[in-house]
Amino acid sequence: RPRYRPRRQRPTSRKMPRKIMILFGPPGAGKGTHAPKIVEALKIPQLSTGDMLRAAVEAGTEVGKKAKAVMDAGDLVSDEIVIGIIADTIKGDECKNGFILDGFPRTLEQTQKLDEMLKANGEEVNCVMALEVPDSVLTERICGRWIHKASGRSYHIKFAKPKSLPEGATPSPENMKDDQTGEALMQRGDDTEAALGKRLQGYHAQTVPILKHYEPKGIVSQCNANQEMDKVWAEIEAGVAKMK
């Protein structure tokens, strides 16, 4: 009688779900400082919609050609095209473990389209990180910035004064000079209080509904970015640790 031999089970390779994060932060919240550290900690790339759009146009992909035609006509690129570009990008090997979306989504409609695109692959966003700083602090941080256009050197009327600014003086192109060349410094057009107020208003109007959309999933981390750098990072790490 032949002996019964159980069939050997092939080891199943369980694929780990990708880490998919959306990173939010108003201008001046320190996103540029902390994003590279998140990239390093999670070993996943930070994807900016602007960079992806340019790369798709340069590569001449199908969706890149559509985007180029729209931009050449002076029109805004549609949500469908942006979602198509993200869908193409995240198929790449560099995104095999996940990715961080920066600058997208900006509206609830874009959020829903992003969710649909990910769902088609059996995936979903599993971390939403929002860096939060009071508007009054951002106004002080940003509206105090002056730059030396030729070199990109940055100064601040409170935190990094040029040597040319006398104590107690009102900053002006006459007394705000680059330390190295003595050339006049300038303020960016969108670093004024009126322009910043509009940008912050737009940011809050766009972001709050998106955070509310993801809150029921328990994946939103709101980090107080108005404290010492290591404390901000500790809050970010705690949010990252919650990733499912």
PDB file of C-alpha atoms in Angstrom:
ATOM      1  CA  ARG A   1       0.000   0.000   0.000  1.00  0.00           C
ATOM      2  CA  PRO A   2       1.528   3.344  -1.012  1.00  0.00           C
ATOM      3  CA  ARG A   3       2.334   5.573   1.928  1.00  0.00           C
ATOM      4  CA  TYR A   4       0.438   8.850   2.106  1.00  0.00           C
ATOM      5  CA  ARG A   5       2.753  11.772   1.622  1.00  0.00           C
ATOM      6  CA  PRO A   6       1.329  15.186   2.499  1.00  0.00           C
ATOM      7  CA  ARG A   7       1.878  17.692  -0.272  1.00  0.00           C
ATOM      8  CA  ARG A   8       4.517  20.221   0.615  1.00  0.00           C
ATOM      9  CA  GLN A   9       3.110  23.669   1.003  1.00  0.00           C
ATOM     10  CA  ARG A  10       4.880  26.298  -1.023  1.00  0.00           C
ATOM     11  CA  PRO A  11       5.931  29.194   1.188  1.00  0.00           C
ATOM     12  CA  THR A  12       3.614  32.101   0.521  1.00  0.00           C
ATOM     13  CA  SER A  13       5.375  35.409   0.135  1.00  0.00           C
ATOM     14  CA  ARG A  14       3.118  37.849   1.927  1.00  0.00           C
ATOM     15  CA  LYS A  15       3.619  41.235   0.416  1.00  0.00           C
ATOM     16  CA  MET A  16       3.943  43.973   2.991  1.00  0.00           C
ATOM     17  CA  PRO A  17       1.528  46.847   2.332  1.00  0.00           C
ATOM     18  CA  ARG A  18       3.273  49.930   1.012  1.00  0.00           C
ATOM     19  CA  LYS A  19       3.714  52.926   3.291  1.00  0.00           C
ATOM     20  CA  ILE A  20       1.603  55.671   1.700  1.00  0.00           C
ATOM     21  CA  MET A  21       1.797  59.061   3.400  1.00  0.00           C
ATOM     22  CA  ILE A  22       0.378  62.494   2.627  1.00  0.00           C
ATOM     23  CA  LEU A  23       2.378  65.371   4.114  1.00  0.00           C
ATOM     24  CA  PHE A  24       0.731  68.711   4.871  1.00  0.00           C
ATOM     25  CA  GLY A  25       2.187  71.917   6.229  1.00  0.00           C
ATOM     26  CA  PRO A  26       1.534  75.613   5.649  1.00  0.00           C
ATOM     27  CA  PRO A  27       4.341  77.813   4.241  1.00  0.00           C
ATOM     28  CA  GLY A  28       6.983  78.326   6.919  1.00  0.00           C
ATOM     29  CA  ALA A  29       6.000  75.275   9.030  1.00  0.00           C
ATOM     30  CA  GLY A  30       9.327  73.516   8.423  1.00  0.00           C
ATOM     31  CA  LYS A  31       8.149  70.907   5.917  1.00  0.00           C
ATOM     32  CA  GLY A  32      11.371  71.382   3.935  1.00  0.00           C
ATOM     33  CA  THR A  33      13.386  70.634   7.095  1.00  0.00           C
ATOM     34  CA  HIS A  34      11.493  67.551   8.259  1.00  0.00           C
ATOM     35  CA  ALA A  35      10.508  65.899   4.959  1.00  0.00           C
ATOM     36  CA  PRO A  36      14.073  64.657   4.169  1.00  0.00           C
ATOM     37  CA  LYS A  37      14.251  63.114   7.669  1.00  0.00           C
ATOM     38  CA  ILE A  38      10.938  61.287   7.092  1.00  0.00           C
ATOM     39  CA  VAL A  39      12.272  60.053   3.716  1.00  0.00           C
ATOM     40  CA  GLU A  40      15.412  58.774   5.481  1.00  0.00           C
ATOM     41  CA  ALA A  41      13.480  57.136   8.353  1.00  0.00           C
ATOM     42  CA  LEU A  42      10.959  55.339   6.126  1.00  0.00           C
ATOM     43  CA  LYS A  43      13.280  54.732   3.145  1.00  0.00           C
ATOM     44  CA  ILE A  44      10.575  55.895   0.738  1.00  0.00           C
ATOM     45  CA  PRO A  45      10.677  58.848  -1.704  1.00  0.00           C
ATOM     46  CA  GLN A  46       8.930  62.197  -1.367  1.00  0.00           C
ATOM     47  CA  LEU A  47       6.882  62.854  -4.509  1.00  0.00           C
ATOM     48  CA  SER A  48       6.101  66.426  -5.499  1.00  0.00           C
ATOM     49  CA  THR A  49       3.392  66.826  -8.144  1.00  0.00           C
ATOM     50  CA  GLY A  50       5.385  69.591  -9.873  1.00  0.00           C
ATOM     51  CA  ASP A  51       8.481  67.371 -10.199  1.00  0.00           C
ATOM     52  CA  MET A  52       6.426  64.379 -11.388  1.00  0.00           C
ATOM     53  CA  LEU A  53       4.656  66.535 -13.981  1.00  0.00           C
ATOM     54  CA  ARG A  54       7.956  67.864 -15.373  1.00  0.00           C
ATOM     55  CA  ALA A  55       9.461  64.350 -15.438  1.00  0.00           C
ATOM     56  CA  ALA A  56       6.418  62.921 -17.296  1.00  0.00           C
ATOM     57  CA  VAL A  57       6.568  65.716 -19.877  1.00  0.00           C
ATOM     58  CA  GLU A  58      10.330  65.203 -20.377  1.00  0.00           C
ATOM     59  CA  ALA A  59       9.935  61.407 -20.633  1.00  0.00           C
ATOM     60  CA  GLY A  60       7.172  61.866 -23.217  1.00  0.00           C
ATOM     61  CA  THR A  61       4.855  59.342 -21.533  1.00  0.00           C
ATOM     62  CA  GLU A  62       1.262  59.120 -22.747  1.00  0.00           C
ATOM     63  CA  VAL A  63      -0.034  61.118 -19.786  1.00  0.00           C
ATOM     64  CA  GLY A  64       3.000  63.443 -20.056  1.00  0.00           C
ATOM     65  CA  LYS A  65       2.027  64.295 -23.643  1.00  0.00           C
ATOM     66  CA  LYS A  66      -1.524  65.113 -22.490  1.00  0.00           C
ATOM     67  CA  ALA A  67      -0.124  67.350 -19.727  1.00  0.00           C
ATOM     68  CA  LYS A  68       2.206  69.128 -22.186  1.00  0.00           C
ATOM     69  CA  ALA A  69      -0.645  69.851 -24.608  1.00  0.00           C
ATOM     70  CA  VAL A  70      -2.729  71.355 -21.785  1.00  0.00           C
ATOM     71  CA  MET A  71       0.153  73.458 -20.420  1.00  0.00           C
ATOM     72  CA  ASP A  72       1.164  74.649 -23.904  1.00  0.00           C
ATOM     73  CA  ALA A  73      -2.401  75.887 -24.357  1.00  0.00           C
ATOM     74  CA  GLY A  74      -2.007  77.852 -21.102  1.00  0.00           C
ATOM     75  CA  ASP A  75      -4.607  75.778 -19.247  1.00  0.00           C
ATOM     76  CA  LEU A  76      -4.466  74.136 -15.815  1.00  0.00           C
ATOM     77  CA  VAL A  77      -3.690  70.411 -15.741  1.00  0.00           C
ATOM     78  CA  SER A  78      -6.816  68.429 -14.772  1.00  0.00           C
ATOM     79  CA  ASP A  79      -7.092  66.189 -11.704  1.00  0.00           C
ATOM     80  CA  GLU A  80      -7.337  63.148 -14.011  1.00  0.00           C
ATOM     81  CA  ILE A  81      -3.978  63.954 -15.608  1.00  0.00           C
ATOM     82  CA  VAL A  82      -2.291  64.518 -12.217  1.00  0.00           C
ATOM     83  CA  ILE A  83      -3.750  61.244 -10.864  1.00  0.00           C
ATOM     84  CA  GLY A  84      -2.525  59.496 -14.050  1.00  0.00           C
ATOM     85  CA  ILE A  85       0.978  60.865 -13.510  1.00  0.00           C
ATOM     86  CA  ILE A  86       0.973  59.728  -9.860  1.00  0.00           C
ATOM     87  CA  ALA A  87      -0.327  56.276 -10.925  1.00  0.00           C
ATOM     88  CA  ASP A  88       2.557  55.963 -13.434  1.00  0.00           C
ATOM     89  CA  THR A  89       5.202  57.214 -10.979  1.00  0.00           C
ATOM     90  CA  ILE A  90       4.250  54.864  -8.129  1.00  0.00           C
ATOM     91  CA  LYS A  91       4.713  51.827 -10.397  1.00  0.00           C
ATOM     92  CA  GLY A  92       8.443  52.618 -10.403  1.00  0.00           C
ATOM     93  CA  ASP A  93      10.937  50.556  -8.423  1.00  0.00           C
ATOM     94  CA  GLU A  94      11.831  53.467  -6.131  1.00  0.00           C
ATOM     95  CA  CYS A  95       8.222  53.384  -4.819  1.00  0.00           C
ATOM     96  CA  LYS A  96       8.133  49.634  -4.148  1.00  0.00           C
ATOM     97  CA  ASN A  97       8.045  50.185  -0.356  1.00  0.00           C
ATOM     98  CA  GLY A  98       5.810  53.248  -0.500  1.00  0.00           C
ATOM     99  CA  PHE A  99       5.920  56.992  -1.075  1.00  0.00           C
ATOM    100  CA  ILE A 100       5.150  60.384   0.456  1.00  0.00           C
ATOM    101  CA  LEU A 101       2.825  62.742  -1.435  1.00  0.00           C
ATOM    102  CA  ASP A 102       3.683  66.414  -0.979  1.00  0.00           C
ATOM    103  CA  GLY A 103       1.483  69.135  -2.498  1.00  0.00           C
ATOM    104  CA  PHE A 104      -1.300  66.721  -3.436  1.00  0.00           C
ATOM    105  CA  PRO A 105      -4.205  66.316  -2.824  1.00  0.00           C
ATOM    106  CA  ARG A 106      -5.286  69.956  -2.425  1.00  0.00           C
ATOM    107  CA  THR A 107      -9.061  69.459  -2.589  1.00  0.00           C
ATOM    108  CA  LEU A 108     -11.580  66.931  -1.302  1.00  0.00           C
ATOM    109  CA  GLU A 109     -12.353  65.935  -4.893  1.00  0.00           C
ATOM    110  CA  GLN A 110      -8.668  65.182  -5.567  1.00  0.00           C
ATOM    111  CA  THR A 111      -8.573  63.209  -2.301  1.00  0.00           C
ATOM    112  CA  GLN A 112     -11.483  61.030  -3.396  1.00  0.00           C
ATOM    113  CA  LYS A 113      -9.878  60.437  -6.818  1.00  0.00           C
ATOM    114  CA  LEU A 114      -6.592  59.496  -5.144  1.00  0.00           C
ATOM    115  CA  ASP A 115      -8.441  57.031  -2.867  1.00  0.00           C
ATOM    116  CA  GLU A 116     -10.181  55.468  -5.905  1.00  0.00           C
ATOM    117  CA  MET A 117      -6.890  55.097  -7.798  1.00  0.00           C
ATOM    118  CA  LEU A 118      -5.195  53.417  -4.817  1.00  0.00           C
ATOM    119  CA  LYS A 119      -8.239  51.217  -4.106  1.00  0.00           C
ATOM    120  CA  ALA A 120      -8.022  49.822  -7.655  1.00  0.00           C
ATOM    121  CA  ASN A 121      -4.610  48.398  -6.584  1.00  0.00           C
ATOM    122  CA  GLY A 122      -5.970  47.173  -3.254  1.00  0.00           C
ATOM    123  CA  GLU A 123      -4.127  49.981  -1.450  1.00  0.00           C
ATOM    124  CA  GLU A 124      -4.949  53.034   0.639  1.00  0.00           C
ATOM    125  CA  VAL A 125      -3.341  56.023   2.310  1.00  0.00           C
ATOM    126  CA  ASN A 126      -2.101  54.827   5.714  1.00  0.00           C
ATOM    127  CA  CYS A 127      -0.646  58.017   7.229  1.00  0.00           C
ATOM    128  CA  VAL A 128      -1.603  61.684   6.973  1.00  0.00           C
ATOM    129  CA  MET A 129       0.895  64.020   8.635  1.00  0.00           C
ATOM    130  CA  ALA A 130      -0.014  67.661   9.221  1.00  0.00           C
ATOM    131  CA  LEU A 131       2.594  70.084  10.620  1.00  0.00           C
ATOM    132  CA  GLU A 132       0.790  72.809  12.522  1.00  0.00           C
ATOM    133  CA  VAL A 133       1.999  76.287  13.478  1.00  0.00           C
ATOM    134  CA  PRO A 134      -0.188  79.271  14.528  1.00  0.00           C
ATOM    135  CA  ASP A 135      -0.710  81.773  11.696  1.00  0.00           C
ATOM    136  CA  SER A 136       0.766  84.594  13.828  1.00  0.00           C
ATOM    137  CA  VAL A 137       4.045  82.651  14.204  1.00  0.00           C
ATOM    138  CA  LEU A 138       4.156  81.882  10.469  1.00  0.00           C
ATOM    139  CA  THR A 139       3.614  85.572   9.717  1.00  0.00           C
ATOM    140  CA  GLU A 140       6.610  86.485  11.894  1.00  0.00           C
ATOM    141  CA  ARG A 141       8.755  83.726  10.350  1.00  0.00           C
ATOM    142  CA  ILE A 142       7.905  84.464   6.730  1.00  0.00           C
ATOM    143  CA  CYS A 143       7.307  88.203   6.602  1.00  0.00           C
ATOM    144  CA  GLY A 144      10.672  88.751   8.295  1.00  0.00           C
ATOM    145  CA  ARG A 145      12.527  86.946   5.488  1.00  0.00           C
ATOM    146  CA  TRP A 146      14.780  88.901   3.119  1.00  0.00           C
ATOM    147  CA  ILE A 147      16.957  87.304   0.464  1.00  0.00           C
ATOM    148  CA  HIS A 148      20.052  88.096  -1.563  1.00  0.00           C
ATOM    149  CA  LYS A 149      18.755  87.346  -5.057  1.00  0.00           C
ATOM    150  CA  ALA A 150      22.076  86.510  -6.736  1.00  0.00           C
ATOM    151  CA  SER A 151      23.242  83.934  -4.161  1.00  0.00           C
ATOM    152  CA  GLY A 152      19.963  82.832  -2.551  1.00  0.00           C
ATOM    153  CA  ARG A 153      21.352  83.698   0.916  1.00  0.00           C
ATOM    154  CA  SER A 154      18.491  84.194   3.341  1.00  0.00           C
ATOM    155  CA  TYR A 155      18.224  86.622   6.260  1.00  0.00           C
ATOM    156  CA  HIS A 156      15.578  87.376   8.875  1.00  0.00           C
ATOM    157  CA  ILE A 157      14.870  90.657  10.658  1.00  0.00           C
ATOM    158  CA  LYS A 158      14.647  88.829  14.013  1.00  0.00           C
ATOM    159  CA  PHE A 159      16.399  85.448  13.743  1.00  0.00           C
ATOM    160  CA  ALA A 160      19.242  86.080  11.261  1.00  0.00           C
ATOM    161  CA  LYS A 161      19.832  89.829  10.884  1.00  0.00           C
ATOM    162  CA  PRO A 162      22.321  91.174   8.344  1.00  0.00           C
ATOM    163  CA  LYS A 163      25.178  93.203   9.875  1.00  0.00           C
ATOM    164  CA  SER A 164      23.863  96.312   8.070  1.00  0.00           C
ATOM    165  CA  LEU A 165      20.583  96.492  10.064  1.00  0.00           C
ATOM    166  CA  PRO A 166      20.989  98.904  13.013  1.00  0.00           C
ATOM    167  CA  GLU A 167      19.370  97.868  16.312  1.00  0.00           C
ATOM    168  CA  GLY A 168      15.732  98.986  16.449  1.00  0.00           C
ATOM    169  CA  ALA A 169      15.687 100.244  12.840  1.00  0.00           C
ATOM    170  CA  THR A 170      12.795  99.527  10.469  1.00  0.00           C
ATOM    171  CA  PRO A 171      14.061  97.133   7.751  1.00  0.00           C
ATOM    172  CA  SER A 172      14.294  98.644   4.243  1.00  0.00           C
ATOM    173  CA  PRO A 173      16.357  98.025   1.083  1.00  0.00           C
ATOM    174  CA  GLU A 174      18.650 100.839   2.296  1.00  0.00           C
ATOM    175  CA  ASN A 175      19.638  99.093   5.556  1.00  0.00           C
ATOM    176  CA  MET A 176      19.152  95.426   4.565  1.00  0.00           C
ATOM    177  CA  LYS A 177      22.390  94.468   2.788  1.00  0.00           C
ATOM    178  CA  ASP A 178      24.053  91.127   2.067  1.00  0.00           C
ATOM    179  CA  ASP A 179      26.892  90.487   4.567  1.00  0.00           C
ATOM    180  CA  GLN A 180      29.272  89.234   1.862  1.00  0.00           C
ATOM    181  CA  THR A 181      28.679  91.564  -1.084  1.00  0.00           C
ATOM    182  CA  GLY A 182      27.005  94.596   0.516  1.00  0.00           C
ATOM    183  CA  GLU A 183      24.286  94.373  -2.149  1.00  0.00           C
ATOM    184  CA  ALA A 184      20.682  95.240  -1.295  1.00  0.00           C
ATOM    185  CA  LEU A 185      18.448  92.410  -0.069  1.00  0.00           C
ATOM    186  CA  MET A 186      14.862  91.952  -1.249  1.00  0.00           C
ATOM    187  CA  GLN A 187      11.605  90.402  -0.061  1.00  0.00           C
ATOM    188  CA  ARG A 188       9.763  87.887  -2.225  1.00  0.00           C
ATOM    189  CA  GLY A 189       6.402  89.108  -3.468  1.00  0.00           C
ATOM    190  CA  ASP A 190       4.550  86.327  -1.622  1.00  0.00           C
ATOM    191  CA  ASP A 191       6.428  86.944   1.656  1.00  0.00           C
ATOM    192  CA  THR A 192       4.347  90.046   2.439  1.00  0.00           C
ATOM    193  CA  GLU A 193       1.668  89.950   5.139  1.00  0.00           C
ATOM    194  CA  ALA A 194      -1.221  90.460   2.660  1.00  0.00           C
ATOM    195  CA  ALA A 195       0.006  87.715   0.286  1.00  0.00           C
ATOM    196  CA  LEU A 196       0.755  85.308   3.134  1.00  0.00           C
ATOM    197  CA  GLY A 197      -2.689  85.910   4.671  1.00  0.00           C
ATOM    198  CA  LYS A 198      -4.291  84.781   1.398  1.00  0.00           C
ATOM    199  CA  ARG A 199      -2.012  81.732   1.128  1.00  0.00           C
ATOM    200  CA  LEU A 200      -2.792  80.651   4.702  1.00  0.00           C
ATOM    201  CA  GLN A 201      -6.513  81.179   4.210  1.00  0.00           C
ATOM    202  CA  GLY A 202      -6.390  78.996   1.105  1.00  0.00           C
ATOM    203  CA  TYR A 203      -4.274  76.368   2.875  1.00  0.00           C
ATOM    204  CA  HIS A 204      -6.705  76.022   5.808  1.00  0.00           C
ATOM    205  CA  ALA A 205      -9.774  75.979   3.548  1.00  0.00           C
ATOM    206  CA  GLN A 206      -8.242  73.162   1.484  1.00  0.00           C
ATOM    207  CA  THR A 207      -6.581  71.102   4.211  1.00  0.00           C
ATOM    208  CA  VAL A 208      -9.197  70.953   6.992  1.00  0.00           C
ATOM    209  CA  PRO A 209     -11.772  69.001   4.892  1.00  0.00           C
ATOM    210  CA  ILE A 210      -9.055  66.529   3.780  1.00  0.00           C
ATOM    211  CA  LEU A 211      -7.981  65.880   7.387  1.00  0.00           C
ATOM    212  CA  LYS A 212     -11.640  65.373   8.352  1.00  0.00           C
ATOM    213  CA  HIS A 213     -12.016  62.923   5.452  1.00  0.00           C
ATOM    214  CA  TYR A 214      -9.189  60.715   6.795  1.00  0.00           C
ATOM    215  CA  GLU A 215      -9.852  61.165  10.543  1.00  0.00           C
ATOM    216  CA  PRO A 216     -12.351  58.261  10.871  1.00  0.00           C
ATOM    217  CA  LYS A 217      -9.573  55.895   9.714  1.00  0.00           C
ATOM    218  CA  GLY A 218      -7.395  56.956  12.652  1.00  0.00           C
ATOM    219  CA  ILE A 219      -4.426  57.737  10.402  1.00  0.00           C
ATOM    220  CA  VAL A 220      -4.162  61.527  10.895  1.00  0.00           C
ATOM    221  CA  SER A 221      -1.293  62.922  12.990  1.00  0.00           C
ATOM    222  CA  GLN A 222      -1.343  66.638  13.751  1.00  0.00           C
ATOM    223  CA  CYS A 223       2.126  67.647  14.916  1.00  0.00           C
ATOM    224  CA  ASN A 224       2.868  70.821  16.823  1.00  0.00           C
ATOM    225  CA  ALA A 225       5.662  72.286  14.677  1.00  0.00           C
ATOM    226  CA  ASN A 226       5.928  75.401  16.872  1.00  0.00           C
ATOM    227  CA  GLN A 227       8.446  73.941  19.332  1.00  0.00           C
ATOM    228  CA  GLU A 228      12.067  72.805  19.483  1.00  0.00           C
ATOM    229  CA  MET A 229      13.225  70.766  16.485  1.00  0.00           C
ATOM    230  CA  ASP A 230      13.775  67.514  18.404  1.00  0.00           C
ATOM    231  CA  LYS A 231      10.301  67.744  19.985  1.00  0.00           C
ATOM    232  CA  VAL A 232       8.714  68.261  16.549  1.00  0.00           C
ATOM    233  CA  TRP A 233      10.625  65.215  15.297  1.00  0.00           C
ATOM    234  CA  ALA A 234       9.459  63.117  18.285  1.00  0.00           C
ATOM    235  CA  GLU A 235       5.828  63.902  17.362  1.00  0.00           C
ATOM    236  CA  ILE A 236       6.476  63.043  13.708  1.00  0.00           C
ATOM    237  CA  GLU A 237       8.078  59.729  14.735  1.00  0.00           C
ATOM    238  CA  ALA A 238       5.051  58.899  16.901  1.00  0.00           C
ATOM    239  CA  GLY A 239       2.774  59.545  13.899  1.00  0.00           C
ATOM    240  CA  VAL A 240       4.942  57.404  11.611  1.00  0.00           C
ATOM    241  CA  ALA A 241       4.870  54.563  14.153  1.00  0.00           C
ATOM    242  CA  LYS A 242       1.058  54.408  13.823  1.00  0.00           C
ATOM    243  CA  MET A 243       1.297  53.472  10.132  1.00  0.00           C
ATOM    244  CA  LYS A 244      -0.655  50.312   9.441  1.00  0.00           C
TER     245      LYS A 244
END
